[in-house]
Amino acid sequence: MEAAYSSVAVGDSREKPTVPLAADLRLVEIPLPRPAKGRFQQAIRIGEAVADVLTITLTIVSGYLAYRHLALGRHVHYPTATLLEVAIGFAVIMVLMLDRAGAYERCNSLLRVRETEQILRVSAQTALIALVVSFFSNVLFSRWLLVLCVVLIPLALFVQKTLVYLLINTFHARGYGIERVLIYGAGRTGRRVYSALKRSPRLGLNPVLFVDDDPTKTGSEVFEMGYERRRSAAVLAGPVRREMLENHAISLVIVAAPMMRDKFLRTVEAAFGANATVSFVPSHFFSSDSLMNYQDVDGVLLASFGKSARRLGYEATKRLLDMVCAALLLVVGFPLFLLLSAIVKLDSRGPVLFKQQRVGRDGKLFQMYKFRTMHIDAPAYALSPQSSDDPRITRFGRFLRKTSLDEVPQLLNVLNGEMSLVGPRPEMPFIVERYEDRHRQRLQVKPGLTGLWQLSGDRAFLIHENIEYDLYYIQHCNIFMDLAILLHTSIFAMRGI
C-alpha cells in the first residue's frame, strides 16, 4: 500500500515499533482504553491459540498413525500417553513461538502471507528443536515422523486458520468487535486505505466516513478502488470535530493526507474527547518509509534510512530453491506445456512463444519468455491489457492470462538466473525510463514470476502504481516468505482454473 502507519503514544516519551497491515501499511496508535473491543480481541487471540494447540496436537497424532500405517523407516513405538504428552508439549512450544513472532496480533495481515510465513518458520524451528532434544537426551524421534509433521502441521494450520478467519468474519458481520473508522483525506492515499480495510475484514475496522478540506470532494462518495457502486463512504467537510466523531460512533481516526501540526493536534484533541484512537500515514512526513528500519534500544525507538544489505546465505538458498523447483516444474509439466503450445499455435497465427526485453536486477536487460496471448500484429511494447475484452488478446490467450499459465515459459528465465520464482515483476524498458527514485528500488533484487502484488486486490492496477508491495518485499524478504508467497500463488492459480 502507499502508506505506512505509525502509532505514537501522546504523553509518553517512548514510541512503539510499527506493525504492517498490508504492503507496508503500519499502524502506530495513540491508544485509549476501549474495554469491550479489548475483551473481544483478547478472546479472539486466546481462541486462536487454543485452536492452534489442538490442531498441532491432532496433526502430530495423525502423523504418527500414518507413520505406523505406512511402516516408514525403522519403526519406533510410542505409548499413547507419551505420544500425547510430547504432542501437547510441542504444540505449546509452537504456539509460544508463534505468539512471540506476532502471529496472534490483530494487524498480522499482509494478504495472510505474513501468517503463513510465520507458520513455516516456526515449524522449521520446532523441528530443529526436536532434533537437538533427541541428540542430547534419551528421547528418540523418528526422522520420518519428524518429516511428516513438518509437512502436515503447516498445511493443517493453514486450513484451520482459514476456518478461523471465516468465523471471525461472521462475528464481524453480526457487529461483534467492529470499530467504526473515520479517514481524513479522500485522495488517493485515503481511498487505498479504505480499500485495504474493506479487503481485510479480520481486522474489524469498518471505514464509514471520510473527512476532507477540499470542497470539491465533500458531499460525494468514495468507492472501493477497482469497483463501481459496490462499497462506499460519504465525504464530509473538515475539520475533524468531536461531535462528528461522537455522532458517528467513531473509534479510530486515520489521517491519510498531509496535515499541519496545529491541525493534527486539534484532530488528536477531538479524538481524545470522543474516546477514539488516532493513526496517521508517515509517508506524508517521510518520503522513504518503506526503507526505514526500526530498532528498539532500551525503550528508545530509533529509525534509520538505507538500502537493504545483500544477504549471501539467503540469496544462495533462494537460488538453489529456484533451480530445483524450476527444473522439476519443467520436467513434470512438459506434457502440459506441449499441449498448451499446440493450442496456441492452432488458435491464432504467429509463434508459440512471445519474447520481450525486460529490465532485471541492477537495470540489466534480458529477454523474457511467455506463451503468446495476443495477436501477432499487436504492438510489442505497450501497456498491458487491463481487461479480458481487449481486442489484442486471442481467444485462448484469455484463458492463459486468467490462469497465469502464459507465464510458465519464464521458468527458463529462472533457470538462466535472470529471474527468480518470487520477486517484483519485471517491467518494460520504456516504463523503467519513467521511474522516479523510489521506483528504482525495485531493481535491487531479481524480478520474479510471482510476488505480493500479484496476490493483492491492487493487481488490477499498474505495477508501478503499487510500488509499496515490492518495497515491502525487498525490505523483509526471507526464504519462508518466499515459500509462503509460492503457496498462496498456487492456491490463487487453482482458483483461476
GROMACS .gro file of C-alpha atoms in nm:
model
  497
    1MET     CA    1   0.000   0.000   0.000
    2GLU     CA    2   0.105   0.356  -0.046
    3ALA     CA    3   0.113   0.424   0.319
    4ALA     CA    4   0.257   0.308   0.643
    5TYR     CA    5   0.109   0.392   0.976
    6SER     CA    6   0.294   0.470   1.295
    7SER     CA    7   0.138   0.471   1.641
    8VAL     CA    8   0.266   0.726   1.885
    9ALA     CA    9   0.153   0.743   2.244
   10VAL     CA   10   0.080   1.104   2.334
   11GLY     CA   11   0.219   1.200   2.671
   12ASP     CA   12   0.466   0.912   2.661
   13SER     CA   13   0.830   0.963   2.575
   14ARG     CA   14   0.857   0.622   2.412
   15GLU     CA   15   0.739   0.515   2.070
   16LYS     CA   16   0.636   0.166   1.971
   17PRO     CA   17   0.756  -0.022   1.662
   18THR     CA   18   0.505  -0.019   1.381
   19VAL     CA   19   0.312  -0.324   1.265
   20PRO     CA   20   0.233  -0.379   0.895
   21LEU     CA   21  -0.130  -0.438   0.797
   22ALA     CA   22  -0.090  -0.473   0.422
   23ALA     CA   23   0.209  -0.400   0.198
   24ASP     CA   24   0.395  -0.157   0.420
   25LEU     CA   25   0.074  -0.044   0.589
   26ARG     CA   26   0.163   0.025   0.952
   27LEU     CA   27  -0.038   0.144   1.250
   28VAL     CA   28   0.117   0.343   1.528
   29GLU     CA   29  -0.162   0.435   1.763
   30ILE     CA   30  -0.236   0.692   2.026
   31PRO     CA   31  -0.432   0.441   2.235
   32LEU     CA   32  -0.726   0.495   2.465
   33PRO     CA   33  -0.884   0.208   2.660
   34ARG     CA   34  -1.190   0.052   2.498
   35PRO     CA   35  -1.274  -0.243   2.728
   36ALA     CA   36  -1.546  -0.403   2.513
   37LYS     CA   37  -1.335  -0.408   2.199
   38GLY     CA   38  -1.032  -0.516   2.403
   39ARG     CA   39  -1.213  -0.811   2.555
   40PHE     CA   40  -1.333  -0.929   2.214
   41GLN     CA   41  -0.985  -0.908   2.063
   42GLN     CA   42  -0.836  -1.083   2.367
   43ALA     CA   43  -1.095  -1.361   2.334
   44ILE     CA   44  -1.007  -1.398   1.966
   45ARG     CA   45  -0.635  -1.426   2.047
   46ILE     CA   46  -0.693  -1.686   2.317
   47GLY     CA   47  -0.933  -1.879   2.094
   48GLU     CA   48  -0.680  -1.884   1.808
   49ALA     CA   49  -0.403  -2.004   2.039
   50VAL     CA   50  -0.620  -2.284   2.182
   51ALA     CA   51  -0.728  -2.387   1.830
   52ASP     CA   52  -0.361  -2.397   1.724
   53VAL     CA   53  -0.268  -2.620   2.020
   54LEU     CA   54  -0.548  -2.864   1.936
   55THR     CA   55  -0.467  -2.860   1.564
   56ILE     CA   56  -0.094  -2.922   1.616
   57THR     CA   57  -0.160  -3.197   1.871
   58LEU     CA   58  -0.407  -3.380   1.645
   59THR     CA   59  -0.174  -3.340   1.346
   60ILE     CA   60   0.118  -3.495   1.534
   61VAL     CA   61  -0.102  -3.787   1.645
   62SER     CA   62  -0.231  -3.827   1.288
   63GLY     CA   63   0.125  -3.813   1.157
   64TYR     CA   64   0.224  -4.089   1.397
   65LEU     CA   65  -0.069  -4.307   1.285
   66ALA     CA   66   0.032  -4.250   0.921
   67TYR     CA   67   0.393  -4.331   1.013
   68ARG     CA   68   0.287  -4.665   1.164
   69HIS     CA   69   0.043  -4.747   0.884
   70LEU     CA   70   0.296  -4.677   0.609
   71ALA     CA   71   0.576  -4.855   0.802
   72LEU     CA   72   0.826  -4.582   0.717
   73GLY     CA   73   1.188  -4.635   0.820
   74ARG     CA   74   1.282  -4.808   1.144
   75HIS     CA   75   0.960  -4.846   1.336
   76VAL     CA   76   0.965  -4.662   1.671
   77HIS     CA   77   0.672  -4.729   1.903
   78TYR     CA   78   0.547  -4.460   2.140
   79PRO     CA   79   0.298  -4.538   2.418
   80THR     CA   80  -0.026  -4.340   2.383
   81ALA     CA   81   0.035  -4.138   2.699
   82THR     CA   82   0.390  -4.050   2.590
   83LEU     CA   83   0.272  -3.959   2.240
   84LEU     CA   84   0.006  -3.722   2.378
   85GLU     CA   85   0.249  -3.562   2.623
   86VAL     CA   86   0.507  -3.499   2.351
   87ALA     CA   87   0.244  -3.376   2.105
   88ILE     CA   88   0.091  -3.133   2.355
   89GLY     CA   89   0.438  -3.019   2.466
   90PHE     CA   90   0.549  -2.935   2.114
   91ALA     CA   91   0.211  -2.777   2.040
   92VAL     CA   92   0.253  -2.542   2.336
   93ILE     CA   93   0.611  -2.462   2.232
   94MET     CA   94   0.498  -2.384   1.877
   95VAL     CA   95   0.214  -2.160   1.996
   96LEU     CA   96   0.451  -1.969   2.227
   97MET     CA   97   0.691  -1.922   1.937
   98LEU     CA   98   0.407  -1.811   1.709
   99ASP     CA   99   0.295  -1.563   1.974
  100ARG     CA  100   0.648  -1.428   2.002
  101ALA     CA  101   0.656  -1.390   1.622
  102GLY     CA  102   0.335  -1.182   1.639
  103ALA     CA  103   0.105  -1.441   1.482
  104TYR     CA  104  -0.182  -1.352   1.714
  105GLU     CA  105  -0.160  -0.978   1.673
  106ARG     CA  106  -0.464  -0.812   1.525
  107CYS     CA  107  -0.263  -0.643   1.250
  108ASN     CA  108  -0.087  -0.959   1.132
  109SER     CA  109  -0.224  -0.927   0.780
  110LEU     CA  110  -0.030  -0.856   0.459
  111LEU     CA  111  -0.262  -1.071   0.245
  112ARG     CA  112  -0.219  -1.353   0.503
  113VAL     CA  113   0.132  -1.411   0.366
  114ARG     CA  114   0.294  -1.299   0.693
  115GLU     CA  115   0.079  -1.550   0.882
  116THR     CA  116   0.185  -1.836   0.653
  117GLU     CA  117   0.547  -1.724   0.669
  118GLN     CA  118   0.539  -1.736   1.050
  119ILE     CA  119   0.385  -2.084   1.047
  120LEU     CA  120   0.653  -2.216   0.809
  121ARG     CA  121   0.935  -2.056   1.006
  122VAL     CA  122   0.815  -2.176   1.346
  123SER     CA  123   0.751  -2.528   1.211
  124ALA     CA  124   1.110  -2.548   1.088
  125GLN     CA  125   1.244  -2.407   1.416
  126THR     CA  126   1.040  -2.655   1.621
  127ALA     CA  127   1.169  -2.945   1.409
  128LEU     CA  128   1.524  -2.824   1.477
  129ILE     CA  129   1.446  -2.813   1.849
  130ALA     CA  130   1.320  -3.174   1.828
  131LEU     CA  131   1.644  -3.284   1.662
  132VAL     CA  132   1.853  -3.108   1.927
  133VAL     CA  133   1.647  -3.262   2.211
  134SER     CA  134   1.679  -3.605   2.052
  135PHE     CA  135   2.057  -3.565   2.016
  136PHE     CA  136   2.123  -3.451   2.374
  137SER     CA  137   1.872  -3.675   2.553
  138ASN     CA  138   1.740  -4.029   2.559
  139VAL     CA  139   1.424  -3.927   2.374
  140LEU     CA  140   1.422  -4.084   2.029
  141PHE     CA  141   1.238  -3.909   1.746
  142SER     CA  142   1.185  -4.092   1.420
  143ARG     CA  143   1.317  -3.880   1.133
  144TRP     CA  144   1.032  -3.999   0.911
  145LEU     CA  145   0.777  -3.894   1.172
  146LEU     CA  146   0.951  -3.558   1.202
  147VAL     CA  147   0.935  -3.507   0.824
  148LEU     CA  148   0.565  -3.597   0.821
  149CYS     CA  149   0.492  -3.349   1.100
  150VAL     CA  150   0.693  -3.069   0.935
  151VAL     CA  151   0.486  -3.115   0.618
  152LEU     CA  152   0.146  -3.178   0.778
  153ILE     CA  153   0.148  -2.916   1.057
  154PRO     CA  154   0.178  -2.608   0.829
  155LEU     CA  155  -0.094  -2.746   0.600
  156ALA     CA  156  -0.325  -2.823   0.894
  157LEU     CA  157  -0.267  -2.480   1.047
  158PHE     CA  158  -0.329  -2.311   0.713
  159VAL     CA  159  -0.668  -2.486   0.678
  160GLN     CA  160  -0.759  -2.425   1.043
  161LYS     CA  161  -0.671  -2.054   1.025
  162THR     CA  162  -0.878  -2.020   0.710
  163LEU     CA  163  -1.176  -2.156   0.903
  164VAL     CA  164  -1.099  -1.924   1.197
  165TYR     CA  165  -1.076  -1.636   0.951
  166LEU     CA  166  -1.425  -1.716   0.819
  167LEU     CA  167  -1.557  -1.747   1.176
  168ILE     CA  168  -1.417  -1.406   1.273
  169ASN     CA  169  -1.571  -1.256   0.961
  170THR     CA  170  -1.907  -1.400   1.068
  171PHE     CA  171  -1.873  -1.236   1.410
  172HIS     CA  172  -1.782  -0.906   1.249
  173ALA     CA  173  -2.074  -0.931   1.008
  174ARG     CA  174  -2.301  -0.953   1.313
  175GLY     CA  175  -2.141  -0.645   1.467
  176TYR     CA  176  -1.912  -0.808   1.724
  177GLY     CA  177  -1.568  -0.650   1.766
  178ILE     CA  178  -1.623  -0.391   1.492
  179GLU     CA  179  -1.464  -0.047   1.520
  180ARG     CA  180  -1.601   0.236   1.308
  181VAL     CA  181  -1.327   0.428   1.127
  182LEU     CA  182  -1.307   0.785   1.000
  183ILE     CA  183  -1.047   0.855   0.730
  184TYR     CA  184  -0.918   1.210   0.697
  185GLY     CA  185  -0.831   1.269   0.330
  186ALA     CA  186  -1.041   1.148   0.036
  187GLY     CA  187  -0.749   1.148  -0.207
  188ARG     CA  188  -0.559   0.851  -0.346
  189THR     CA  189  -0.397   0.754  -0.014
  190GLY     CA  190  -0.729   0.769   0.169
  191ARG     CA  191  -0.903   0.560  -0.096
  192ARG     CA  192  -0.631   0.296  -0.082
  193VAL     CA  193  -0.655   0.282   0.298
  194TYR     CA  194  -1.031   0.241   0.259
  195SER     CA  195  -0.986  -0.043   0.008
  196ALA     CA  196  -0.727  -0.215   0.227
  197LEU     CA  197  -0.954  -0.212   0.532
  198LYS     CA  198  -1.251  -0.337   0.328
  199ARG     CA  199  -1.040  -0.625   0.193
  200SER     CA  200  -0.916  -0.715   0.544
  201PRO     CA  201  -1.239  -0.782   0.736
  202ARG     CA  202  -1.050  -0.979   1.000
  203LEU     CA  203  -0.916  -0.650   1.135
  204GLY     CA  204  -1.264  -0.548   1.240
  205LEU     CA  205  -1.204  -0.192   1.114
  206ASN     CA  206  -1.503  -0.060   0.920
  207PRO     CA  207  -1.438   0.272   0.741
  208VAL     CA  208  -1.771   0.455   0.742
  209LEU     CA  209  -1.678   0.817   0.685
  210PHE     CA  210  -1.431   1.043   0.505
  211VAL     CA  211  -1.343   1.398   0.601
  212ASP     CA  212  -1.169   1.628   0.354
  213ASP     CA  213  -1.096   2.000   0.342
  214ASP     CA  214  -1.132   2.008  -0.038
  215PRO     CA  215  -1.481   2.149  -0.111
  216THR     CA  216  -1.491   1.968  -0.448
  217LYS     CA  217  -1.483   1.630  -0.269
  218THR     CA  218  -1.729   1.694   0.014
  219GLY     CA  219  -2.081   1.568  -0.033
  220SER     CA  220  -1.963   1.291  -0.267
  221GLU     CA  221  -1.889   0.923  -0.209
  222VAL     CA  222  -1.562   0.730  -0.218
  223PHE     CA  223  -1.579   0.380  -0.364
  224GLU     CA  224  -1.351   0.083  -0.306
  225MET     CA  225  -1.073   0.101  -0.563
  226GLY     CA  226  -1.132  -0.129  -0.860
  227TYR     CA  227  -1.509  -0.141  -0.814
  228GLU     CA  228  -1.802   0.079  -0.907
  229ARG     CA  229  -2.116   0.109  -0.694
  230ARG     CA  230  -2.000  -0.157  -0.454
  231ARG     CA  231  -1.881  -0.025  -0.118
  232SER     CA  232  -1.877   0.344  -0.047
  233ALA     CA  233  -1.847   0.601   0.231
  234ALA     CA  234  -1.965   0.961   0.240
  235VAL     CA  235  -1.723   1.255   0.240
  236LEU     CA  236  -1.789   1.535   0.491
  237ALA     CA  237  -1.624   1.875   0.512
  238GLY     CA  238  -1.338   1.916   0.758
  239PRO     CA  239  -1.205   1.972   1.012
  240VAL     CA  240  -1.246   1.664   1.231
  241ARG     CA  241  -1.465   1.764   1.526
  242ARG     CA  242  -1.553   1.588   1.850
  243GLU     CA  243  -1.929   1.599   1.786
  244MET     CA  244  -1.871   1.448   1.440
  245LEU     CA  245  -1.688   1.153   1.594
  246GLU     CA  246  -1.950   1.105   1.865
  247ASN     CA  247  -2.246   1.130   1.624
  248HIS     CA  248  -2.098   0.857   1.401
  249ALA     CA  249  -1.962   0.646   1.693
  250ILE     CA  250  -1.607   0.661   1.554
  251SER     CA  251  -1.344   0.453   1.736
  252LEU     CA  252  -1.045   0.520   1.509
  253VAL     CA  253  -0.934   0.823   1.308
  254ILE     CA  254  -0.681   0.758   1.030
  255VAL     CA  255  -0.504   1.066   0.895
  256ALA     CA  256  -0.433   0.979   0.529
  257ALA     CA  257  -0.343   1.324   0.397
  258PRO     CA  258  -0.081   1.589   0.477
  259MET     CA  259  -0.180   1.794   0.780
  260MET     CA  260  -0.020   2.093   0.952
  261ARG     CA  261   0.100   2.039   1.308
  262ASP     CA  262  -0.168   2.260   1.469
  263LYS     CA  263  -0.449   2.090   1.277
  264PHE     CA  264  -0.308   1.748   1.363
  265LEU     CA  265  -0.300   1.835   1.734
  266ARG     CA  266  -0.659   1.961   1.715
  267THR     CA  267  -0.759   1.633   1.548
  268VAL     CA  268  -0.590   1.436   1.827
  269GLU     CA  269  -0.764   1.653   2.087
  270ALA     CA  270  -1.102   1.592   1.920
  271ALA     CA  271  -1.035   1.218   1.907
  272PHE     CA  272  -0.935   1.207   2.272
  273GLY     CA  273  -1.252   1.395   2.363
  274ALA     CA  274  -1.456   1.132   2.176
  275ASN     CA  275  -1.255   0.842   2.327
  276ALA     CA  276  -1.111   0.749   1.985
  277THR     CA  277  -0.768   0.640   1.865
  278VAL     CA  278  -0.565   0.834   1.606
  279SER     CA  279  -0.337   0.678   1.344
  280PHE     CA  280  -0.153   0.855   1.065
  281VAL     CA  281   0.034   0.786   0.744
  282PRO     CA  282   0.404   0.863   0.793
  283SER     CA  283   0.475   0.860   0.420
  284HIS     CA  284   0.337   1.216   0.427
  285PHE     CA  285   0.619   1.301   0.669
  286PHE     CA  286   0.897   1.068   0.548
  287SER     CA  287   0.947   1.012   0.176
  288SER     CA  288   1.110   0.668   0.206
  289ASP     CA  289   0.933   0.499   0.495
  290SER     CA  290   0.946   0.168   0.305
  291LEU     CA  291   1.321   0.155   0.355
  292MET     CA  292   1.313   0.275   0.716
  293ASN     CA  293   1.448   0.032   0.975
  294TYR     CA  294   1.321   0.048   1.332
  295GLN     CA  295   1.533  -0.059   1.627
  296ASP     CA  296   1.430  -0.055   1.993
  297VAL     CA  297   1.732   0.041   2.205
  298ASP     CA  298   1.639   0.004   2.572
  299GLY     CA  299   1.295   0.155   2.520
  300VAL     CA  300   1.405   0.422   2.270
  301LEU     CA  301   1.285   0.368   1.912
  302LEU     CA  302   1.548   0.458   1.652
  303ALA     CA  303   1.470   0.486   1.282
  304SER     CA  304   1.731   0.472   1.009
  305PHE     CA  305   1.719   0.501   0.631
  306GLY     CA  306   1.924   0.299   0.388
  307LYS     CA  307   1.930   0.021   0.131
  308SER     CA  308   1.880  -0.336   0.233
  309ALA     CA  309   2.208  -0.521   0.265
  310ARG     CA  310   2.251  -0.827   0.043
  311ARG     CA  311   2.241  -1.148   0.243
  312LEU     CA  312   2.459  -1.405   0.075
  313GLY     CA  313   2.318  -1.701   0.268
  314TYR     CA  314   1.961  -1.615   0.179
  315GLU     CA  315   2.047  -1.544  -0.185
  316ALA     CA  316   2.235  -1.873  -0.220
  317THR     CA  317   1.944  -2.067  -0.066
  318LYS     CA  318   1.696  -1.885  -0.285
  319ARG     CA  319   1.899  -1.956  -0.598
  320LEU     CA  320   1.912  -2.327  -0.509
  321LEU     CA  321   1.534  -2.327  -0.450
  322ASP     CA  322   1.481  -2.153  -0.785
  323MET     CA  323   1.692  -2.403  -0.979
  324VAL     CA  324   1.543  -2.714  -0.815
  325CYS     CA  325   1.180  -2.600  -0.839
  326ALA     CA  326   1.212  -2.463  -1.194
  327ALA     CA  327   1.378  -2.783  -1.319
  328LEU     CA  328   1.118  -3.005  -1.151
  329LEU     CA  329   0.827  -2.799  -1.284
  330LEU     CA  330   0.967  -2.806  -1.638
  331VAL     CA  331   1.015  -3.183  -1.629
  332VAL     CA  332   0.683  -3.270  -1.462
  333GLY     CA  333   0.483  -3.019  -1.664
  334PHE     CA  334   0.644  -3.093  -2.001
  335PRO     CA  335   0.339  -3.279  -2.146
  336LEU     CA  336   0.111  -2.991  -2.040
  337PHE     CA  337   0.347  -2.735  -2.193
  338LEU     CA  338   0.345  -2.924  -2.523
  339LEU     CA  339  -0.035  -2.927  -2.521
  340LEU     CA  340  -0.053  -2.553  -2.446
  341SER     CA  341   0.199  -2.484  -2.723
  342ALA     CA  342  -0.011  -2.677  -2.975
  343ILE     CA  343  -0.330  -2.493  -2.879
  344VAL     CA  344  -0.156  -2.153  -2.900
  345LYS     CA  345  -0.031  -2.242  -3.247
  346LEU     CA  346  -0.373  -2.360  -3.366
  347ASP     CA  347  -0.566  -2.074  -3.206
  348SER     CA  348  -0.406  -1.786  -3.396
  349ARG     CA  349  -0.132  -1.704  -3.645
  350GLY     CA  350   0.215  -1.643  -3.504
  351PRO     CA  351   0.487  -1.804  -3.290
  352VAL     CA  352   0.412  -2.002  -2.975
  353LEU     CA  353   0.646  -1.802  -2.753
  354PHE     CA  354   0.643  -1.426  -2.713
  355LYS     CA  355   0.985  -1.272  -2.645
  356GLN     CA  356   1.030  -0.927  -2.500
  357GLN     CA  357   1.309  -0.718  -2.349
  358ARG     CA  358   1.257  -0.656  -1.977
  359VAL     CA  359   1.463  -0.479  -1.712
  360GLY     CA  360   1.615  -0.702  -1.445
  361ARG     CA  361   1.834  -0.663  -1.140
  362ASP     CA  362   2.055  -0.353  -1.136
  363GLY     CA  363   1.887  -0.235  -1.458
  364LYS     CA  364   2.027  -0.512  -1.680
  365LEU     CA  365   1.817  -0.604  -1.984
  366PHE     CA  366   1.718  -0.963  -2.053
  367GLN     CA  367   1.483  -1.145  -2.289
  368MET     CA  368   1.171  -1.269  -2.112
  369TYR     CA  369   0.959  -1.556  -2.245
  370LYS     CA  370   0.581  -1.601  -2.234
  371PHE     CA  371   0.321  -1.805  -2.419
  372ARG     CA  372   0.181  -1.568  -2.679
  373THR     CA  373  -0.162  -1.440  -2.570
  374MET     CA  374  -0.207  -1.153  -2.817
  375HIS     CA  375  -0.242  -1.133  -3.192
  376ILE     CA  376   0.081  -1.106  -3.389
  377ASP     CA  377   0.002  -0.752  -3.509
  378ALA     CA  378  -0.030  -0.615  -3.154
  379PRO     CA  379   0.245  -0.367  -3.051
  380ALA     CA  380   0.538  -0.545  -2.886
  381TYR     CA  381   0.590  -0.267  -2.631
  382ALA     CA  382   0.275  -0.112  -2.486
  383LEU     CA  383   0.089  -0.107  -2.156
  384SER     CA  384  -0.055  -0.448  -2.069
  385PRO     CA  385  -0.427  -0.507  -2.128
  386GLN     CA  386  -0.639  -0.417  -1.824
  387SER     CA  387  -0.943  -0.615  -1.940
  388SER     CA  388  -1.002  -0.960  -2.089
  389ASP     CA  389  -1.214  -0.789  -2.357
  390ASP     CA  390  -0.907  -0.613  -2.501
  391PRO     CA  391  -0.914  -0.684  -2.877
  392ARG     CA  392  -0.540  -0.756  -2.875
  393ILE     CA  393  -0.593  -1.078  -2.676
  394THR     CA  394  -0.658  -1.406  -2.858
  395ARG     CA  395  -0.937  -1.647  -2.762
  396PHE     CA  396  -0.704  -1.896  -2.592
  397GLY     CA  397  -0.496  -1.607  -2.463
  398ARG     CA  398  -0.783  -1.505  -2.235
  399PHE     CA  399  -0.767  -1.846  -2.065
  400LEU     CA  400  -0.388  -1.834  -2.038
  401ARG     CA  401  -0.391  -1.488  -1.883
  402LYS     CA  402  -0.673  -1.573  -1.642
  403THR     CA  403  -0.488  -1.880  -1.512
  404SER     CA  404  -0.140  -1.718  -1.540
  405LEU     CA  405  -0.027  -2.016  -1.749
  406ASP     CA  406   0.116  -1.770  -2.002
  407GLU     CA  407   0.396  -1.703  -1.752
  408VAL     CA  408   0.515  -2.067  -1.741
  409PRO     CA  409   0.796  -2.025  -2.001
  410GLN     CA  410   0.962  -1.782  -1.760
  411LEU     CA  411   1.084  -2.091  -1.575
  412LEU     CA  412   1.356  -2.083  -1.843
  413ASN     CA  413   1.447  -1.732  -1.726
  414VAL     CA  414   1.459  -1.864  -1.369
  415LEU     CA  415   1.699  -2.144  -1.470
  416ASN     CA  416   1.917  -1.890  -1.653
  417GLY     CA  417   1.941  -1.681  -1.336
  418GLU     CA  418   1.771  -1.378  -1.494
  419MET     CA  419   1.461  -1.415  -1.279
  420SER     CA  420   1.356  -1.576  -0.951
  421LEU     CA  421   1.040  -1.760  -0.856
  422VAL     CA  422   0.949  -1.477  -0.617
  423GLY     CA  423   1.021  -1.109  -0.666
  424PRO     CA  424   0.892  -0.787  -0.824
  425ARG     CA  425   0.755  -0.833  -1.174
  426PRO     CA  426   0.997  -0.717  -1.449
  427GLU     CA  427   0.892  -0.402  -1.633
  428MET     CA  428   0.943  -0.295  -1.994
  429PRO     CA  429   1.231  -0.050  -2.064
  430PHE     CA  430   1.004   0.240  -2.163
  431ILE     CA  431   0.828   0.217  -1.825
  432VAL     CA  432   1.154   0.197  -1.629
  433GLU     CA  433   1.274   0.511  -1.806
  434ARG     CA  434   0.990   0.698  -1.636
  435TYR     CA  435   1.080   0.566  -1.290
  436GLU     CA  436   1.131   0.801  -1.001
  437ASP     CA  437   1.397   0.725  -0.739
  438ARG     CA  438   1.155   0.528  -0.520
  439HIS     CA  439   1.053   0.309  -0.817
  440ARG     CA  440   1.416   0.227  -0.897
  441GLN     CA  441   1.441   0.049  -0.561
  442ARG     CA  442   1.258  -0.240  -0.734
  443LEU     CA  443   1.576  -0.306  -0.932
  444GLN     CA  444   1.772  -0.403  -0.619
  445VAL     CA  445   1.656  -0.766  -0.646
  446LYS     CA  446   1.591  -1.014  -0.924
  447PRO     CA  447   1.246  -0.990  -1.081
  448GLY     CA  448   1.016  -1.281  -1.012
  449LEU     CA  449   0.737  -1.496  -1.151
  450THR     CA  450   0.511  -1.401  -0.862
  451GLY     CA  451   0.507  -1.168  -0.565
  452LEU     CA  452   0.293  -0.980  -0.316
  453TRP     CA  453   0.143  -0.752  -0.580
  454GLN     CA  454   0.004  -1.047  -0.777
  455LEU     CA  455  -0.177  -1.170  -0.464
  456SER     CA  456  -0.330  -0.832  -0.382
  457GLY     CA  457  -0.653  -0.671  -0.494
  458ASP     CA  458  -0.439  -0.397  -0.649
  459ARG     CA  459  -0.321  -0.629  -0.928
  460ALA     CA  460  -0.598  -0.472  -1.136
  461PHE     CA  461  -0.385  -0.157  -1.147
  462LEU     CA  462  -0.041  -0.094  -1.298
  463ILE     CA  463   0.259  -0.240  -1.117
  464HIS     CA  464   0.446   0.087  -1.082
  465GLU     CA  465   0.136   0.246  -0.928
  466ASN     CA  466   0.153  -0.010  -0.646
  467ILE     CA  467   0.523   0.012  -0.564
  468GLU     CA  468   0.471  -0.037  -0.190
  469TYR     CA  469   0.419  -0.414  -0.222
  470ASP     CA  470   0.759  -0.454  -0.388
  471LEU     CA  471   0.930  -0.219  -0.144
  472TYR     CA  472   0.793  -0.417   0.148
  473TYR     CA  473   0.917  -0.743  -0.005
  474ILE     CA  474   1.265  -0.600  -0.070
  475GLN     CA  475   1.292  -0.489   0.292
  476HIS     CA  476   1.154  -0.806   0.455
  477CYS     CA  477   1.223  -1.092   0.213
  478ASN     CA  478   1.337  -1.426   0.354
  479ILE     CA  479   1.312  -1.787   0.245
  480PHE     CA  480   0.997  -1.852   0.450
  481MET     CA  481   0.823  -1.550   0.299
  482ASP     CA  482   0.917  -1.681  -0.046
  483LEU     CA  483   0.767  -2.021   0.036
  484ALA     CA  484   0.453  -1.855   0.175
  485ILE     CA  485   0.410  -1.645  -0.142
  486LEU     CA  486   0.455  -1.956  -0.359
  487LEU     CA  487   0.193  -2.142  -0.154
  488HIS     CA  488  -0.059  -1.858  -0.179
  489THR     CA  489   0.016  -1.820  -0.552
  490SER     CA  490  -0.059  -2.190  -0.607
  491ILE     CA  491  -0.395  -2.155  -0.434
  492PHE     CA  492  -0.468  -1.834  -0.627
  493ALA     CA  493  -0.384  -2.005  -0.959
  494MET     CA  494  -0.608  -2.304  -0.877
  495ARG     CA  495  -0.897  -2.064  -0.810
  496GLY     CA  496  -0.835  -1.910  -1.152
  497ILE     CA  497  -0.863  -2.250  -1.317
   0.00000   0.00000   0.00000
